[in-house]
CSV table of C-alpha atoms and ligand atoms in Angstrom, one decimal:
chain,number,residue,atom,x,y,z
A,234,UNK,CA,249.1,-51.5,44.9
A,235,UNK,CA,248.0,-54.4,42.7
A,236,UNK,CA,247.1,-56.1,46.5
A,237,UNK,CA,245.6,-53.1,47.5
A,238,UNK,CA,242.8,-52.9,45.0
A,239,UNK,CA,242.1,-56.9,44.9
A,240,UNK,CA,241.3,-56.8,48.2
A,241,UNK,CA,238.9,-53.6,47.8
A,242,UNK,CA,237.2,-55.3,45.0
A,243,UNK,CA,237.3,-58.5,47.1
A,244,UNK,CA,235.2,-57.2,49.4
A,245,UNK,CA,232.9,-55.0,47.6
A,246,UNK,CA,229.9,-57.2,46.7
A,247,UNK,CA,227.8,-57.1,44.2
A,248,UNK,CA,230.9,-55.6,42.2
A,249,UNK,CA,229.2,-52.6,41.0
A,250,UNK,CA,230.3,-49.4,39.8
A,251,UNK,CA,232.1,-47.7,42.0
A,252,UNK,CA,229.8,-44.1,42.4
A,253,UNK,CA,226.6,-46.3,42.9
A,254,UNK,CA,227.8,-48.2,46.2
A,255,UNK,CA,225.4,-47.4,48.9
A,256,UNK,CA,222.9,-45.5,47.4
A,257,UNK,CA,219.0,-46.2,47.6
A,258,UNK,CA,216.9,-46.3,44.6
A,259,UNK,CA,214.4,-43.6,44.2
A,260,UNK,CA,211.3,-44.3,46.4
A,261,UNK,CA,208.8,-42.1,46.8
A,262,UNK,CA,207.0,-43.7,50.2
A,263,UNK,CA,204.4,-46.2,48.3
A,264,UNK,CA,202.4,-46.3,51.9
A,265,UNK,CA,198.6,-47.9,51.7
A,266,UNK,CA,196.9,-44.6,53.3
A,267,UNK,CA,193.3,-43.4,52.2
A,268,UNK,CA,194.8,-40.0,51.1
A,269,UNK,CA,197.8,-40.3,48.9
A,270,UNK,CA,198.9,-36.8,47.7
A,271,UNK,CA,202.2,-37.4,47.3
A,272,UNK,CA,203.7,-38.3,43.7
A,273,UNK,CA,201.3,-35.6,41.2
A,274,UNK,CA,199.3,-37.9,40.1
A,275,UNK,CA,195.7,-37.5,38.5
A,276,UNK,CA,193.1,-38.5,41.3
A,277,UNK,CA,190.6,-38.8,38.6
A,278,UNK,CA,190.3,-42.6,37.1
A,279,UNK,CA,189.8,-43.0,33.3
A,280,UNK,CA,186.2,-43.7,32.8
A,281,UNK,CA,184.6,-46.5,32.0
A,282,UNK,CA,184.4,-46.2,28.6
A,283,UNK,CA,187.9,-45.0,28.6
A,284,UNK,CA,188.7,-48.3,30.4
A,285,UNK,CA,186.7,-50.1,27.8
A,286,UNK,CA,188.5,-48.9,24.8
A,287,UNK,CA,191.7,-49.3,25.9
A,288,UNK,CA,190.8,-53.2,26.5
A,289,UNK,CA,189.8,-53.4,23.2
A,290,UNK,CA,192.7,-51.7,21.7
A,291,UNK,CA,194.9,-54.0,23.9
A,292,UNK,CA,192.9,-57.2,22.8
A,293,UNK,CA,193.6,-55.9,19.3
A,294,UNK,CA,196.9,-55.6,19.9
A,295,UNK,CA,197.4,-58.9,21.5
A,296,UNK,CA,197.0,-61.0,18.4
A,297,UNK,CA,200.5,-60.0,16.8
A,298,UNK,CA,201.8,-60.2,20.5
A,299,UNK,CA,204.0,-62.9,18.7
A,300,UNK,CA,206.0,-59.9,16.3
A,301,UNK,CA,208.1,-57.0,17.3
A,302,UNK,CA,206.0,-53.8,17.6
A,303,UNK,CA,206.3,-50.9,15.6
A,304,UNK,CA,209.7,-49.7,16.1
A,305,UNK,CA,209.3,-46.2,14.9
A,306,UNK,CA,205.8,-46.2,16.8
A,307,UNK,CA,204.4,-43.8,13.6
A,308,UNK,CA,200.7,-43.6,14.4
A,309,UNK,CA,201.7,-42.9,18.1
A,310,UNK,CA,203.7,-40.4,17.1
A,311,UNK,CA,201.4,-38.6,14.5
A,312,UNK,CA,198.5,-38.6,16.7
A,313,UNK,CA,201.4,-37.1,19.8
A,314,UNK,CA,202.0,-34.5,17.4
A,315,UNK,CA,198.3,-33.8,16.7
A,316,UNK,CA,197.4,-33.5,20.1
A,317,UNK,CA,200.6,-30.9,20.7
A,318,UNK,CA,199.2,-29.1,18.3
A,319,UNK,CA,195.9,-28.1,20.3
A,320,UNK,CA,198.0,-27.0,23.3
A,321,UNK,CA,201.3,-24.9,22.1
A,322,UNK,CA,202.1,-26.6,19.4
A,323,UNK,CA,202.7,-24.9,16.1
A,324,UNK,CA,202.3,-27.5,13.3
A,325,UNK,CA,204.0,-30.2,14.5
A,326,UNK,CA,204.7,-33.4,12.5
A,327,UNK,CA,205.5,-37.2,13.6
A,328,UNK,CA,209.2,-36.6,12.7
A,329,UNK,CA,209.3,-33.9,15.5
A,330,UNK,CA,208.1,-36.5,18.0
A,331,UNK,CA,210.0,-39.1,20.3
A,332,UNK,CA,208.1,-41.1,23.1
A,333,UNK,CA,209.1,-43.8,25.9
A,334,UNK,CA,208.4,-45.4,28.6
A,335,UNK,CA,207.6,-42.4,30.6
A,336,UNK,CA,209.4,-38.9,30.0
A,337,UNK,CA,212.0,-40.5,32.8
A,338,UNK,CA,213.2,-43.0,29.9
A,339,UNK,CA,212.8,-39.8,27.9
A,340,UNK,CA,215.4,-37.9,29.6
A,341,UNK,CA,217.9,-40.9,29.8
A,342,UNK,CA,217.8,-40.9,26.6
A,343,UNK,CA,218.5,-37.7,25.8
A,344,UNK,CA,221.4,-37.9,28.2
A,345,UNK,CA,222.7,-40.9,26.8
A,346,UNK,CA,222.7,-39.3,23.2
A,347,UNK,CA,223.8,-36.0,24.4
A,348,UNK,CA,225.6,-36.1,27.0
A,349,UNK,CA,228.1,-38.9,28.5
A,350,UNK,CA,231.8,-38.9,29.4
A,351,UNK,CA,233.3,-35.6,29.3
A,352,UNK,CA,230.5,-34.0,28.7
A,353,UNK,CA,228.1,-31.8,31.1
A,354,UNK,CA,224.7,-31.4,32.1
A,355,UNK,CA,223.1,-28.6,33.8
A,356,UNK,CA,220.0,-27.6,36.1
A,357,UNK,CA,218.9,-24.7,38.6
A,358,UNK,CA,218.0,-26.3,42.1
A,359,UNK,CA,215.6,-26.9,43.9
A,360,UNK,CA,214.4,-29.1,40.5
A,361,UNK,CA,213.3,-32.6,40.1
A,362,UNK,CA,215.2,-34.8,42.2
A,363,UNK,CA,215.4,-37.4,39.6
A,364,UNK,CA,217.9,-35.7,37.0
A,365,UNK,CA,221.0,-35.6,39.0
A,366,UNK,CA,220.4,-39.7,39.0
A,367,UNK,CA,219.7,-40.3,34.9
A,368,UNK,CA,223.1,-37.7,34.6
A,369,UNK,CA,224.8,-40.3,36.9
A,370,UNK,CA,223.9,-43.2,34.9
A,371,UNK,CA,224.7,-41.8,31.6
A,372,UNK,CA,228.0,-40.7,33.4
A,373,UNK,CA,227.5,-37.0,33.0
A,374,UNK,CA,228.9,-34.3,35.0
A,375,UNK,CA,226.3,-32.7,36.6
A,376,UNK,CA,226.5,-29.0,37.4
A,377,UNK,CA,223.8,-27.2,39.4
A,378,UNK,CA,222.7,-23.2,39.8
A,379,UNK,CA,220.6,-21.8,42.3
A,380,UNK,CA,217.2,-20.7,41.7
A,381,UNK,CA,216.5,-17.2,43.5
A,382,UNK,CA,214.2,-17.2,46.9
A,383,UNK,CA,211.0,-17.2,45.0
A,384,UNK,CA,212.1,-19.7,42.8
A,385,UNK,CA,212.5,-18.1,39.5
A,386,UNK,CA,215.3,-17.7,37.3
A,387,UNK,CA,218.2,-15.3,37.5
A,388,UNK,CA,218.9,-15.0,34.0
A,389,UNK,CA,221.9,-12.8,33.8
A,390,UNK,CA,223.3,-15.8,36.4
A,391,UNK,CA,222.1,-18.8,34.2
A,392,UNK,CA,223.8,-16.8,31.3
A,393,UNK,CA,226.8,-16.8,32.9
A,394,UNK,CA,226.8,-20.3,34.7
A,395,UNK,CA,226.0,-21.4,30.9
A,396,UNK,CA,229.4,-19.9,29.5
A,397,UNK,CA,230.8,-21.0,32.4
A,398,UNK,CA,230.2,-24.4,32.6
A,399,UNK,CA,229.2,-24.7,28.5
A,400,UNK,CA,226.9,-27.3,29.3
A,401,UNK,CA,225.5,-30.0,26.9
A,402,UNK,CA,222.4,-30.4,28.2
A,403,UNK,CA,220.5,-28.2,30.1
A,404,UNK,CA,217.5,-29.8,32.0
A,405,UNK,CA,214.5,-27.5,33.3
A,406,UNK,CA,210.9,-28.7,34.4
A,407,UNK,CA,208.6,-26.2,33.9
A,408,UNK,CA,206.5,-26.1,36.0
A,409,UNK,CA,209.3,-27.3,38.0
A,410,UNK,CA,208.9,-29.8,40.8
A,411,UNK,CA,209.0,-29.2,43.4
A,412,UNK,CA,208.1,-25.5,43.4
A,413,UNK,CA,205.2,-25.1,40.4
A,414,UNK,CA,206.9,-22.3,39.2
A,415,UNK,CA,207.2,-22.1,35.3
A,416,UNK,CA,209.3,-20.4,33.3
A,417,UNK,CA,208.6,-17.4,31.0
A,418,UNK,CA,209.4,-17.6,27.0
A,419,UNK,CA,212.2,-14.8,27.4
A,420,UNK,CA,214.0,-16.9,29.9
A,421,UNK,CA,213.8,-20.4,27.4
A,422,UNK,CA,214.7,-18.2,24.7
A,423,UNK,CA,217.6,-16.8,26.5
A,424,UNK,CA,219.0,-20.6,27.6
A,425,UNK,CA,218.5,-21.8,24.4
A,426,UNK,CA,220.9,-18.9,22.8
A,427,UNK,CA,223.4,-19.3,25.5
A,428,UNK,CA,223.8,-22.9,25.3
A,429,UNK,CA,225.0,-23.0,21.4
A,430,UNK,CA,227.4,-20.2,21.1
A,431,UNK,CA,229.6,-20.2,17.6
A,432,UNK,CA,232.1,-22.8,19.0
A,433,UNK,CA,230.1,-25.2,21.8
A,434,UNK,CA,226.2,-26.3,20.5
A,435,UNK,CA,224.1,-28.2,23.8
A,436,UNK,CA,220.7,-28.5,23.7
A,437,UNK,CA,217.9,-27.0,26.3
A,438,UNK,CA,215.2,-29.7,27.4
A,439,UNK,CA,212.1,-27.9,29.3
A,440,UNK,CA,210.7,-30.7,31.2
A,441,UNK,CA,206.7,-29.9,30.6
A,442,UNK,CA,205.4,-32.8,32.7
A,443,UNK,CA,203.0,-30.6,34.1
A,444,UNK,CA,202.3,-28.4,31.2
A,445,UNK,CA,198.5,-28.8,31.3
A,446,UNK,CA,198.1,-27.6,34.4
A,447,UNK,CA,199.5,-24.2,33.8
A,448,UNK,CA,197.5,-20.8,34.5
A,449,UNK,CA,195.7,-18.7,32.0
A,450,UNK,CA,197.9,-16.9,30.1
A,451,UNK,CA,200.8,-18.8,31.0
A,452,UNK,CA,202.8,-19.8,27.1
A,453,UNK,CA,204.0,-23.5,26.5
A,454,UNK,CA,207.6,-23.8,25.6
A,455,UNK,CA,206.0,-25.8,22.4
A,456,UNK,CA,205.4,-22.1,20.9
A,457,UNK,CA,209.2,-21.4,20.8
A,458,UNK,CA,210.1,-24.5,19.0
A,459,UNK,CA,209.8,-23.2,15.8
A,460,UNK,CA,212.4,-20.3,17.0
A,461,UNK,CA,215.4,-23.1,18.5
A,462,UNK,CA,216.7,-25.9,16.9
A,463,UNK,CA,218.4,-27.0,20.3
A,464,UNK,CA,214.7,-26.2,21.9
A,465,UNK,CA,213.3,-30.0,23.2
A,466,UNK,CA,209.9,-29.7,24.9
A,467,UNK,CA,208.9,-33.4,27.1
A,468,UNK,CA,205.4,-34.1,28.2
A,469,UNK,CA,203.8,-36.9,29.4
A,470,UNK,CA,200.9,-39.0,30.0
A,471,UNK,CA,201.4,-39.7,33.5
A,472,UNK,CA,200.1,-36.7,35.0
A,473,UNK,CA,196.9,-34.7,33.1
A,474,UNK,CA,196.7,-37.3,31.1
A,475,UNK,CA,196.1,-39.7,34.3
A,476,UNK,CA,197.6,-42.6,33.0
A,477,UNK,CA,200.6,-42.9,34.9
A,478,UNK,CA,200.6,-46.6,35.0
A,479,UNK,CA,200.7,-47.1,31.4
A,480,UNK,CA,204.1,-45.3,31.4
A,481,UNK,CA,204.4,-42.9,28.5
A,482,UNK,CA,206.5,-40.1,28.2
A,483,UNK,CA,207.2,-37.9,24.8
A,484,UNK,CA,209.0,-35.0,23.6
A,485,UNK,CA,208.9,-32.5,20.4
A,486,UNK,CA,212.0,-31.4,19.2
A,487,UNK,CA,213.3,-31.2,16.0
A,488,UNK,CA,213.8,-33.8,13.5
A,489,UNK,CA,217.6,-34.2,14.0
A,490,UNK,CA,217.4,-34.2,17.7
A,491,UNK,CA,214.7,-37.2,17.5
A,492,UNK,CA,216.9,-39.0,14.5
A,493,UNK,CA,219.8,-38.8,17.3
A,494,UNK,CA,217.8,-40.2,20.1
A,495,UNK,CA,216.9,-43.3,18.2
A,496,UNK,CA,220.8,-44.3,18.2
A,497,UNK,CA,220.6,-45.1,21.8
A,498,UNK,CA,217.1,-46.4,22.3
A,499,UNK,CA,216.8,-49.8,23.3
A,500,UNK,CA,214.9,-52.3,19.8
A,501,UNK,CA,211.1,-51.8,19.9
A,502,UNK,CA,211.7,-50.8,23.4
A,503,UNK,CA,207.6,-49.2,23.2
A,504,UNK,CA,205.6,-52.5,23.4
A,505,UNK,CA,202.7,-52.7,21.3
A,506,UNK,CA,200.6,-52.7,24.5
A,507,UNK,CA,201.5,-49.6,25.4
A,508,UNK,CA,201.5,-48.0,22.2
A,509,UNK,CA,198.0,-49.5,21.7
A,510,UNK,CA,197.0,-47.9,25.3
A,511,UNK,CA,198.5,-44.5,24.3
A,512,UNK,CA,196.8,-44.1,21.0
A,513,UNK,CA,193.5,-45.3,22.7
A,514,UNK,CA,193.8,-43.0,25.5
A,515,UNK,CA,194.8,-40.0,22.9
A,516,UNK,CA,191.4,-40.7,21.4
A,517,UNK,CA,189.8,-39.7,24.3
A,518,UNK,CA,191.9,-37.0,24.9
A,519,UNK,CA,189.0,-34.2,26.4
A,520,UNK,CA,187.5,-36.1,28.7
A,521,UNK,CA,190.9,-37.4,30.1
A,522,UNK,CA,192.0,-33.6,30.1
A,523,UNK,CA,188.1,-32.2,30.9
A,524,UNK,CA,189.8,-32.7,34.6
A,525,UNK,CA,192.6,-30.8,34.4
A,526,UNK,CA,190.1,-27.3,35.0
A,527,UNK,CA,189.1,-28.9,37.8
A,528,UNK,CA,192.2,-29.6,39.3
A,529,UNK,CA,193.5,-26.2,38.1
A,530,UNK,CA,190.5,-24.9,40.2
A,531,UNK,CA,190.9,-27.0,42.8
A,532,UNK,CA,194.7,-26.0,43.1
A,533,UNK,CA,194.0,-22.2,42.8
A,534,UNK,CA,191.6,-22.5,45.7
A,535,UNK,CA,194.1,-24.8,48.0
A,536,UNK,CA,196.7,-21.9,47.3
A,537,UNK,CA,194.3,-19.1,48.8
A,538,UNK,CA,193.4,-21.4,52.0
A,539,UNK,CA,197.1,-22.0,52.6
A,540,UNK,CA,197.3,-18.4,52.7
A,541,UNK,CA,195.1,-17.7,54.8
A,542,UNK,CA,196.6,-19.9,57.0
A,543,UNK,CA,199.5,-17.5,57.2
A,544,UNK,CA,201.7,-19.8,54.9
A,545,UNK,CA,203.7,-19.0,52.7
A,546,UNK,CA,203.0,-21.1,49.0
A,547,UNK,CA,204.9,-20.8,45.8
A,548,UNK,CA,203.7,-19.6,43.0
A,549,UNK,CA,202.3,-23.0,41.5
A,550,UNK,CA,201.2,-23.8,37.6
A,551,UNK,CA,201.3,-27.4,38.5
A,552,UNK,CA,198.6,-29.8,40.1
A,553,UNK,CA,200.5,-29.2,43.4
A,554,UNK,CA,201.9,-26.9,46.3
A,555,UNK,CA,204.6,-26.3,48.0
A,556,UNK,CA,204.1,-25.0,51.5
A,557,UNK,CA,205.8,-23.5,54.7
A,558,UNK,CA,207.9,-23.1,56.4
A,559,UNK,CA,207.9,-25.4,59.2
A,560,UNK,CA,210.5,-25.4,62.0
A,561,UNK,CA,210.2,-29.2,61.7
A,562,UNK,CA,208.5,-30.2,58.4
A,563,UNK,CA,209.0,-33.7,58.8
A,564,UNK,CA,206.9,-33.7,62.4
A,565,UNK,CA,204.2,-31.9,60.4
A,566,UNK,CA,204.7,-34.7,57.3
A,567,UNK,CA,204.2,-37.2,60.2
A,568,UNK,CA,201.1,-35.4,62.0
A,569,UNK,CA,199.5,-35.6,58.3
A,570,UNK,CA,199.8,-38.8,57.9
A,571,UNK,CA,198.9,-39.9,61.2
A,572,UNK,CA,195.8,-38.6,60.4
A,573,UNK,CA,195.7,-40.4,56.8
A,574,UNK,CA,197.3,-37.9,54.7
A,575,UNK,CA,200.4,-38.8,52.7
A,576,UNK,CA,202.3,-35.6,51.2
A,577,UNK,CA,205.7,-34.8,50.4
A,578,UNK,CA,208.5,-34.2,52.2
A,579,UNK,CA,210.7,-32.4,49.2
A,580,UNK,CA,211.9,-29.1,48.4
A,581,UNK,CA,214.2,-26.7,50.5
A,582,UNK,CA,214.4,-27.0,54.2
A,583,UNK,CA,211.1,-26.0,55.8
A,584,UNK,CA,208.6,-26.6,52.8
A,585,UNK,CA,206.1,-29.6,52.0
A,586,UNK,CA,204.7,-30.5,48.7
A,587,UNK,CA,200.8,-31.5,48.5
A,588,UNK,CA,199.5,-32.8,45.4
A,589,UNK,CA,196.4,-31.7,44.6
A,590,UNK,CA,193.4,-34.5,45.1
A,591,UNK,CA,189.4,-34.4,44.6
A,592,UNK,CA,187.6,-32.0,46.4
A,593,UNK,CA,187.0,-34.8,49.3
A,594,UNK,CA,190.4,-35.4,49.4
A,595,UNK,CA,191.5,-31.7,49.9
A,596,UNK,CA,189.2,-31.0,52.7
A,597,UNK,CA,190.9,-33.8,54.8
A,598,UNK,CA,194.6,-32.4,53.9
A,599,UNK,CA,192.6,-29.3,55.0
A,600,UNK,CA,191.3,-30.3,58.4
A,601,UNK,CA,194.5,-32.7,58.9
A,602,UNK,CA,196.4,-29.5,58.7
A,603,UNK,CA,194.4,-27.3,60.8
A,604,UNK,CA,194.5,-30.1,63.6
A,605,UNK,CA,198.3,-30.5,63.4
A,606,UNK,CA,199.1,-26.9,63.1
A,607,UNK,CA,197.2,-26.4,66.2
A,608,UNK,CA,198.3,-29.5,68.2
A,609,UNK,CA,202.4,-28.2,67.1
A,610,UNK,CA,201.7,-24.2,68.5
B,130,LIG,C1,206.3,-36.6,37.2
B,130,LIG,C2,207.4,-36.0,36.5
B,130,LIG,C3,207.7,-36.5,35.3
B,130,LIG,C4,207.0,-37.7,34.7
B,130,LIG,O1,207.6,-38.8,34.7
B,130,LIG,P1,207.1,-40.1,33.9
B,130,LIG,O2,208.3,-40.9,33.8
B,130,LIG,O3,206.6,-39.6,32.6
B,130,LIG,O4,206.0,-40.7,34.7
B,130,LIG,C5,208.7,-35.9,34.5
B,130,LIG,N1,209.3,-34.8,35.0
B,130,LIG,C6,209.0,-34.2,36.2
B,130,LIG,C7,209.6,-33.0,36.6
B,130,LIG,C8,208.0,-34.8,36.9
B,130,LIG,O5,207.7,-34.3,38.1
């Protein structure tokens, strides 16, 4: 026996943990193609004033590059919670604010503080691909529901996968990647009382990366917060806020939940660079947001002309699609991007996701689309 594992370990090099041998890290294709509509970002560059006060801001920040940044990040928090407070938000103060490198550190950390050994989190597939990974690395069981064929929620069957599995974190993007659909107050309002019954509490995160982008009339879970203590909302800056790169994520939740969270986060793990390029980039919050009608415009229309293509497209509040069905999705993934267009090839069997890009870049999706559907019938 003792033999038996020495040489297992033996030959198992690098010696990592066990459940991690052979897998890939996430990779989203990072391919050099003149239409990349693949990973929800903002096509829309800050402008150049943006650009220019962010410098400054940086340049500012760069003369006590030799101290520790803020560890509690307080202005960057207040002015998070100010900006909440124009889209959902109902009074919201820096104690009810947590941010990170990206709502992706975000979410670890939630995992790490709530979840762990023993303990369980819980999603409704198809849903972002990543949190089945951060459960993994904060060694949390990770139990997933099914989402019903149009991709909304069940919620008599999330009750009662809720009870069954008594999860202590229940993870939900909404709008959920990869199908755009978001999820109505009654249903976050049902999760939250179903995950902290009188003997088990677990907490409810709705994942509002794409938040922004959402349709007329369509609530933010921000509005409920008031209603659930175990209620935590994420956002982040990487997507209407187009400033993926800078890696900022956030949630509002309440003050114990972001007390907990700072347990487990890593010393001053914000850097004063990027707090100084979030707060700068906060200033300018309506003309980095002025965008996001035109995307929503842009998105609304791409939905109609898939459509009239005779395809069937999910009900999207995000800046993107999801498309089919194909026979063979990944020969009309290919034909795209022969023909310079990088999507997605995500979701359930059959379906594609587009992003959606400028205008320009929409009409060659468009006409890239056209060609290959023809060339495939
Ligand atoms: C893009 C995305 C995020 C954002 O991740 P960041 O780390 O903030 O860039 C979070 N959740 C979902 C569902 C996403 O699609």
């Amino acid at each position: 026996m003792t033999a038996e594992r020495t040489s297992l370990e033996a030959s198992a090099w690098p010696p990592l943990r066990e459940e991690l041998r052979g897998i890939a890290p996430y990779g989203a294709p990072q391919l050099d193609v003149p239409v990349q509509l693949n990973v929800n970002e903002n096509p829309y560059g800050p402008s150049a004033e943006v650009v220019a006060d962010i410098a400054a801001s940086v340049a500012e920040a760069a003369v006590d590059l030799n101290r520790y940044p803020d560890r509690e990040f307080t202005d960057l928090r207040t002015a998070l919670a100010d900006y909440l407070n124009t889209d959902g938000g109902l009074g919201l103060t820096a104690d009810q604010l947590w941010a990170a490198n990206g709502s992706n550190e975000v979410m670890l950390q939630l995992l790490q503080a709530f979840g762990g050994p023993g303990r369980t989190a819980l999603s409704f597939a198809p849903t972002y691909s990543m949190y089945p990974e951060y459960a993994r690395d904060a060694m949390t069981n990770w139990v997933v529901g099914r989402r019903e064929t149009d991709f909304s929620l069940d919620l008599d069957a999330a009750r009662e996968l809720i009870r069954e599995h008594r999860p202590h974190v229940v993870l939900l993007p909404s709008p959920n990647n990869p199908t755009g659909t978001a999820l109505p107050p009654e249903a976050v309002s049902m999760l939250c009382e179903a995950a902290a019954t009188d003997d088990h509490s677990g907490i409810v995160v709705v994942d509002e990366a794409y938040g922004e982008f959402r349709r007329a009339g369509t609530p933010s879970a921000l509005e409920l917060l008031p209603q659930h203590r175990n209620l935590v909302v994420s956002r982040t800056m990487s997507k209407a806020f187009a400033l993926a790169g800078a890696r900022l994520g956030y949630f509002a939740a309440s003050p114990e939940i972001c007390n907990a969270v700072r347990v487990v986060r890593l010393p001053y793990h914000l850097s004063a660079v990027t707090q100084a390029t979030a707060l700068a980039a906060l200033r300018h919050a309506p003309e980095l947001l002025g965008r996001v009608d035109d995307l929503r415009r842009e998105r609304d229309e791409t939905v109609g002309w898939l459509r009239e293509q005779g395809l069937r497209v999910a009900e999207t509040d995000a800046n993107f699609a999801l498309f089919g069905t194909f026979e063979d999705r990944h020969a009309v993934w290919q034909g795209l991007l022969d023909r310079g267009v990088l999507i997605r090839e995500t979701g359930p069997d059959g379906w594609l996701r587009v992003s959606i890009g400028t205008p320009g870049e929409m009409t060659t999706f468009k006409n890239a689309l056209t060609e290959v559907m023809k060339a495939g019938s």
